[in-house]
Structures are given as C-alpha cells and as structure tokens.
XYZ file of C-alpha atoms in Angstrom:
368
model
C 113.477 128.572 115.827
C 114.240 127.060 112.646
C 110.882 127.960 110.957
C 111.529 131.429 111.695
C 114.819 131.325 110.053
C 113.561 129.327 107.183
C 110.849 132.029 106.614
C 113.488 135.144 107.188
C 116.252 133.581 105.022
C 115.847 130.493 102.926
C 112.341 130.893 101.827
C 113.443 134.186 100.210
C 116.504 132.446 98.388
C 116.471 130.695 95.213
C 115.889 126.798 96.420
C 118.925 125.500 95.059
C 121.226 128.213 96.288
C 119.598 127.664 99.705
C 120.229 124.204 99.696
C 124.020 124.769 98.901
C 124.263 127.263 101.624
C 122.616 125.125 104.220
C 124.865 121.843 103.236
C 127.744 124.017 103.415
C 127.272 125.006 106.757
C 126.449 121.266 107.515
C 129.649 120.208 106.333
C 131.759 122.783 107.700
C 130.362 122.350 111.263
C 131.111 118.255 110.564
C 134.796 119.273 110.224
C 135.102 120.972 113.668
C 135.799 118.246 116.359
C 134.191 119.628 119.102
C 131.194 121.406 117.538
C 130.453 118.209 115.568
C 130.529 116.207 118.738
C 128.182 118.522 120.520
C 125.889 118.699 117.404
C 125.593 114.939 117.176
C 124.949 114.769 120.991
C 122.188 117.091 120.654
C 120.614 115.997 117.109
C 121.528 112.438 117.250
C 120.659 110.704 120.590
C 120.501 106.900 120.229
C 117.331 104.830 121.051
C 118.349 101.224 121.730
C 114.859 100.013 121.101
C 115.371 101.595 117.293
C 118.206 99.492 116.433
C 117.833 97.940 112.907
C 119.004 95.156 110.873
C 118.395 95.331 107.414
C 120.032 94.001 104.197
C 122.697 92.230 106.279
C 123.349 95.625 108.011
C 123.169 96.970 111.638
C 122.092 100.445 111.923
C 121.329 102.749 114.758
C 117.939 103.083 113.596
C 115.520 102.660 110.430
C 115.550 106.567 109.323
C 117.915 107.587 106.787
C 118.504 110.542 104.346
C 117.074 109.497 100.999
C 119.178 110.251 97.597
C 119.226 113.496 95.865
C 120.557 115.525 98.978
C 124.025 114.504 98.809
C 124.435 113.838 95.379
C 128.221 113.654 95.143
C 129.236 112.149 98.542
C 130.557 115.083 99.978
C 128.641 115.730 103.266
C 127.968 112.008 104.562
C 129.233 112.812 108.052
C 127.597 115.898 108.305
C 124.166 113.968 107.617
C 125.013 111.445 109.952
C 125.765 114.037 112.744
C 122.024 115.408 112.237
C 120.712 111.863 113.288
C 120.389 110.077 109.847
C 120.849 106.202 110.723
C 122.067 105.712 106.720
C 122.932 108.103 103.820
C 122.038 107.375 100.491
C 124.074 109.201 97.928
C 123.459 110.238 94.517
C 122.070 109.768 91.843
C 125.465 109.242 90.340
C 125.835 108.411 86.827
C 128.429 106.757 84.624
C 129.694 110.210 83.484
C 129.720 113.680 84.926
C 126.788 115.888 83.982
C 125.579 119.355 84.832
C 121.930 118.568 85.032
C 119.157 120.655 83.525
C 119.192 124.278 83.013
C 118.382 126.441 86.044
C 115.838 127.245 87.748
C 115.074 123.390 88.398
C 114.245 123.400 91.914
C 110.737 124.809 93.166
C 109.322 125.124 96.617
C 105.503 124.304 97.251
C 105.358 125.730 100.864
C 101.843 125.721 101.281
C 101.877 121.954 100.027
C 105.263 121.233 102.097
C 106.271 119.638 98.755
C 109.130 120.307 96.120
C 109.168 119.918 92.464
C 112.668 119.452 90.797
C 113.829 118.503 87.431
C 117.647 118.777 88.435
C 118.491 116.043 85.648
C 120.968 114.016 87.838
C 123.442 116.710 88.061
C 126.577 115.316 89.693
C 130.522 114.607 89.457
C 130.126 111.269 87.782
C 130.899 107.723 89.126
C 135.034 108.182 88.774
C 135.097 111.071 90.688
C 132.275 110.023 93.212
C 134.311 106.605 93.518
C 137.724 108.467 94.441
C 135.822 110.527 96.860
C 134.618 107.565 98.777
C 137.922 105.590 98.672
C 139.775 108.514 100.202
C 137.149 109.071 102.932
C 137.930 108.435 106.611
C 134.516 108.573 108.554
C 134.048 110.448 111.485
C 130.411 108.818 112.373
C 129.708 105.398 111.956
C 126.640 105.331 109.263
C 125.559 102.973 106.707
C 126.087 104.497 102.949
C 123.955 103.693 100.076
C 124.952 104.531 96.530
C 122.021 105.556 94.240
C 122.864 104.888 90.313
C 121.502 106.289 87.288
C 121.752 106.673 83.443
C 123.865 109.325 81.944
C 121.606 111.548 79.578
C 123.468 111.293 76.768
C 123.679 107.454 76.769
C 121.182 106.199 74.399
C 118.531 103.712 76.015
C 120.011 101.020 74.343
C 123.394 101.356 75.815
C 121.818 102.027 79.249
C 123.073 98.682 80.832
C 126.579 99.486 79.949
C 126.386 102.810 81.506
C 125.006 101.406 84.674
C 127.584 98.296 84.848
C 130.381 100.908 84.684
C 129.149 102.844 87.681
C 128.203 99.659 89.654
C 131.986 98.623 89.123
C 133.469 101.741 90.265
C 131.231 102.358 93.054
C 130.190 98.916 94.718
C 133.533 98.694 96.513
C 132.443 101.509 98.787
C 128.724 100.833 98.736
C 126.945 99.264 101.734
C 124.123 98.897 99.206
C 123.481 99.809 95.799
C 120.426 101.195 94.362
C 119.455 101.366 90.868
C 117.367 104.396 90.055
C 115.077 103.443 87.141
C 112.411 106.037 88.163
C 113.263 109.615 88.138
C 111.145 111.857 85.847
C 113.817 114.014 84.576
C 115.879 112.019 82.536
C 114.230 111.095 79.015
C 113.717 107.529 78.463
C 114.576 106.238 82.170
C 111.447 105.316 83.266
C 111.139 102.961 80.320
C 113.723 100.910 82.177
C 111.118 99.820 84.804
C 109.184 97.658 82.381
C 110.218 94.029 83.094
C 111.444 93.411 79.614
C 113.906 96.109 80.146
C 114.578 95.992 84.032
C 115.323 92.163 83.936
C 118.773 92.186 81.946
C 119.597 95.628 83.647
C 119.457 94.515 87.458
C 121.137 91.133 86.299
C 123.866 92.781 84.793
C 124.548 95.427 87.826
C 124.292 92.198 90.009
C 126.962 90.308 88.238
C 129.183 93.752 88.061
C 128.988 94.009 91.798
C 129.749 90.564 92.417
C 132.619 90.465 90.153
C 133.897 93.685 91.528
C 133.539 92.987 95.139
C 134.132 89.215 95.362
C 134.796 89.176 98.980
C 131.061 90.196 100.048
C 127.783 90.539 98.860
C 126.764 94.083 98.225
C 123.287 94.399 98.514
C 121.142 95.399 95.503
C 117.862 97.442 95.579
C 115.577 99.019 92.671
C 114.001 102.228 93.382
C 110.480 102.867 91.663
C 107.855 105.471 90.713
C 104.706 105.969 92.328
C 103.060 106.400 89.102
C 103.286 102.809 88.092
C 99.872 100.983 87.561
C 99.314 98.475 90.232
C 99.916 95.624 88.039
C 103.559 97.016 87.211
C 103.964 97.477 91.024
C 103.241 93.615 91.333
C 105.495 92.926 88.014
C 108.530 94.619 89.661
C 107.669 92.648 92.968
C 107.622 89.408 91.005
C 111.079 90.102 89.190
C 112.460 91.213 92.390
C 111.712 87.884 93.979
C 112.827 85.958 90.526
C 116.299 87.892 90.585
C 117.026 87.677 94.277
C 117.071 91.470 94.833
C 117.665 92.457 98.335
C 115.188 95.137 98.334
C 112.888 97.730 96.773
C 112.410 101.536 97.507
C 109.133 102.715 97.236
C 108.651 105.582 95.966
C 110.595 108.147 93.809
C 108.703 111.499 92.989
C 105.633 111.727 91.092
C 104.624 113.545 87.838
C 101.005 113.750 88.899
C 99.496 116.793 90.039
C 95.637 116.109 89.555
C 94.187 114.763 92.523
C 96.704 115.710 95.226
C 94.796 118.519 96.547
C 97.667 121.156 95.840
C 97.450 124.586 97.458
C 100.491 126.335 95.720
C 99.935 129.058 93.208
C 99.196 127.168 89.637
C 102.256 128.655 87.951
C 104.391 126.475 90.545
C 102.120 123.424 90.273
C 102.418 123.547 86.624
C 106.281 123.323 86.627
C 107.665 120.041 84.970
C 109.553 117.826 87.131
C 109.125 115.551 90.001
C 106.753 116.090 92.756
C 108.015 115.252 96.453
C 106.882 115.800 99.797
C 103.546 115.459 101.687
C 101.250 115.222 98.557
C 103.299 111.920 97.898
C 102.131 110.438 101.158
C 99.525 108.467 100.469
C 100.248 106.993 97.094
C 103.616 105.812 98.239
C 102.182 104.229 101.086
C 99.851 102.442 99.079
C 102.533 101.242 96.750
C 104.592 100.066 99.876
C 101.399 98.064 101.282
C 100.871 96.500 97.818
C 104.559 95.361 97.658
C 104.620 93.834 100.951
C 101.565 91.933 100.059
C 103.376 90.648 97.424
C 106.882 89.966 98.745
C 106.288 89.721 102.537
C 109.340 89.538 104.509
C 111.462 87.791 101.595
C 112.992 91.386 100.367
C 113.579 94.588 102.413
C 111.347 97.461 101.622
C 112.226 100.647 101.793
C 109.596 103.632 102.387
C 110.070 107.032 101.170
C 107.545 109.923 99.998
C 105.784 112.370 102.312
C 107.599 111.185 105.211
C 107.229 114.478 107.698
C 107.347 112.905 111.124
C 107.199 110.036 113.441
C 103.614 109.223 112.526
C 104.486 108.935 109.014
C 107.552 106.956 109.816
C 105.475 104.397 111.888
C 102.803 104.062 109.352
C 105.490 103.008 106.740
C 106.688 100.418 108.963
C 103.328 98.897 109.701
C 102.930 98.855 105.988
C 106.060 96.778 105.567
C 108.980 98.906 105.426
C 111.979 97.953 107.409
C 113.942 101.208 106.622
C 112.358 104.586 106.087
C 113.833 107.661 104.230
C 113.237 111.336 104.173
C 114.329 114.424 102.015
C 111.564 117.133 101.377
C 110.369 117.326 104.926
C 114.080 118.149 106.141
C 113.907 121.124 104.149
C 111.007 122.304 105.954
C 111.452 120.858 109.695
C 115.515 121.638 109.796
C 118.417 120.156 111.608
C 115.932 118.758 114.616
C 113.992 116.508 111.957
C 115.764 113.381 112.526
C 116.036 113.853 116.340
C 112.182 114.440 116.428
C 111.061 111.573 114.324
C 113.313 109.032 116.212
C 112.212 110.349 119.674
C 108.140 110.000 118.503
C 108.900 106.510 116.692
C 110.497 105.136 119.991
C 107.341 106.261 122.067
C 105.104 104.759 119.383
C 107.170 101.485 119.795
C 106.712 101.470 123.465
C 102.964 102.140 123.536
C 102.425 99.358 120.635
C 101.782 95.641 121.031
C 105.098 95.030 119.552
C 108.413 93.897 121.249
C 110.653 95.370 118.372
C 110.891 97.500 115.406
C 111.159 94.213 113.366
C 107.929 92.623 114.812
C 106.002 95.809 113.598
C 107.026 95.609 109.990
C 104.211 94.890 108.018
C 101.771 94.438 110.781
C 98.869 96.234 109.227
C 99.083 94.123 106.054
C 99.231 90.963 107.731
C 96.176 91.733 109.969
C 94.345 92.747 106.890
C 94.524 89.455 104.968
C-alpha cells in the first residue's frame, strides 16, 4: 500500500517538500492520544528477545533512527510511535543556519538511495536545547543528540563551537555524537584526522562531564565510509585511547564510482552525500574492520544501507550492538521498523545464539 502511495504522491513531489509533509503527518498523529496508541500498537510491537543494553542504556531493541530525519527534535515521539528503539536528532550546530541552497535533496529511486547536500540546516543548539528541556515524553525512547560544526565558524575555532553545543545539549542527551563526517560542510571531514580529532573529542568529553556531573553522558564519534582503512584503524585506536563510548559507522559517501548506480547520470552527478542501498557493502566493511580492532571494548553502531532485517542481522554479526536506518524508511514507509524487528527476532530464534548480545561480532570472531 505504501509503495503505491509513494509512487502516486511522494515520488512526484520535491523530496524535501515530501519529507516535511510526511513528517508533519507523523507529528500530528503522535499528538492524538487514541490514534497514537493504536498506531504504536500496530507499528511498534515489542519483541522481548530483542531487548538491548548499550551505552549503559536499556532499549526495547537495537534499531534506531539515524540523524538527519529529525534535525530539530520536533518529532521524537512520532518516530518512537513508528517503532524506532532510539531516535538520534540533529545534526545540531552551535548557531542556527539555513543550510545550503535548494534543491539539496535528491532521490535515486532505481538505486533505493538519496543524495543530500543539506548543509546542517537546523535551529541551532540553544533552541534545540530549550525544546528538549520542555519536552514531556509520550513514549519511552532513547534520544541521541548529534552535533556538528557551524558552517561560518573557521576550522581553527571548531572545538569551541562543538563545546558550546555540548554544554547546551548534553543535559538532555541520552548519548552525544560528534559528527565530523558530513561531506556538506566545508573542511568538516578534515577533523577526522587524529591530530585534529583528539583535542576535539577530549574537549567535548570534558564539556559533557562539566555540564552534567551527576551522570556520564556516553560520547560517540560518527565517521565517513570514505576513510582509508589505515585511517579507520587510527580512529579506532584513538577511541580506545580516549575512552570513547562508541563509534557510528558510517555517514554518507562522496563516492560514485564502483557502486553500480542505475539512476540517470544527471542525478548521480549531483554533489553531496550518497546514502542508502549502494552504501551497504562499504559500511559493513568498515564496521567489520572496527570490530576486529576494538572488539567489545566500544559500542559500535552500524548504519548505511540497512534496508531490512537481513541487513540489520549482518550488521550485528559484524560487530554492531545498535543499528540505524534512514534512507530505506523513505522507500519502505511506516512499516519499516515493524518488519525489521519481526525479521530480526525470527533470525535470532533460528540462530545458535541465545541473545542478540551473543551474536554481536560473531562473524568477525569466527574468522580470526
């Protein structure tokens, strides 16, 4: 049914307009008590065997919404209603910014992919923090906060910009993510180099601890799939050195060659980050490499090309304790999380593993 609806309506609309329309409907539904209860029962049934503990947090399951969908923390309950076990908001920057000029979001329907050059369009950390502070949750869900650099801030002042966001947002975050891997903010990916990443992560860690002394806010870093293997290893080693809580692998890719893209060349050549199915193989490869390096000492989050339960299961076997999706949600619709949970529970039941935790990294361990 959704695929027919997508073809008749959303596919004919500008992708960003379609996003705003669909998200508005989700938020409206979450505000109506009887309707949201019915939808949550239909779209977010719980599977006890999928209960997950990660980052010191308890979740209904391992599957969450990746950053980018809810940039301003306006629809957390709506996304929880649809079955996402955690919702990562953002990316939020120190100051408000409109993002890049439109058109900046493109669908590659034949490839089940998206290209975006949104440019961290968001309300800024002060307004988002106020929104989170005034929020009264309807559904219990874990909320991650993804922070990035304000575009106009020079690279040499990036640390202070991230610290400002961390100080404002850490009190309301179940976990905090430093995003240094979006391709749409000039110079941002330079911060993935360990000599730049070390002081940045250290400063954000100190800011979170100083601002929220009563609890440790888990801190993660999100990396790009375009890193060379030796740079992936370097980030893994740095994460261990600094005592980071997790790594998210991966963000969107600037690559186009070798991905077997079928969409019109004019679309393929649009600048920006490519997400969705074509990213599947590389994101999984990075995840395996990270797990081989860090093992169970750091929580790994697998994202990039997660379309269904089999993709999520492969991420878990490769070392991910948590899995995220976004692009496939655009193509699969409101039953995306429900179908993934159902399939994941079925795979666990027929596997040799008693729990999901037992399955994490099993493929990598068996190949060593």
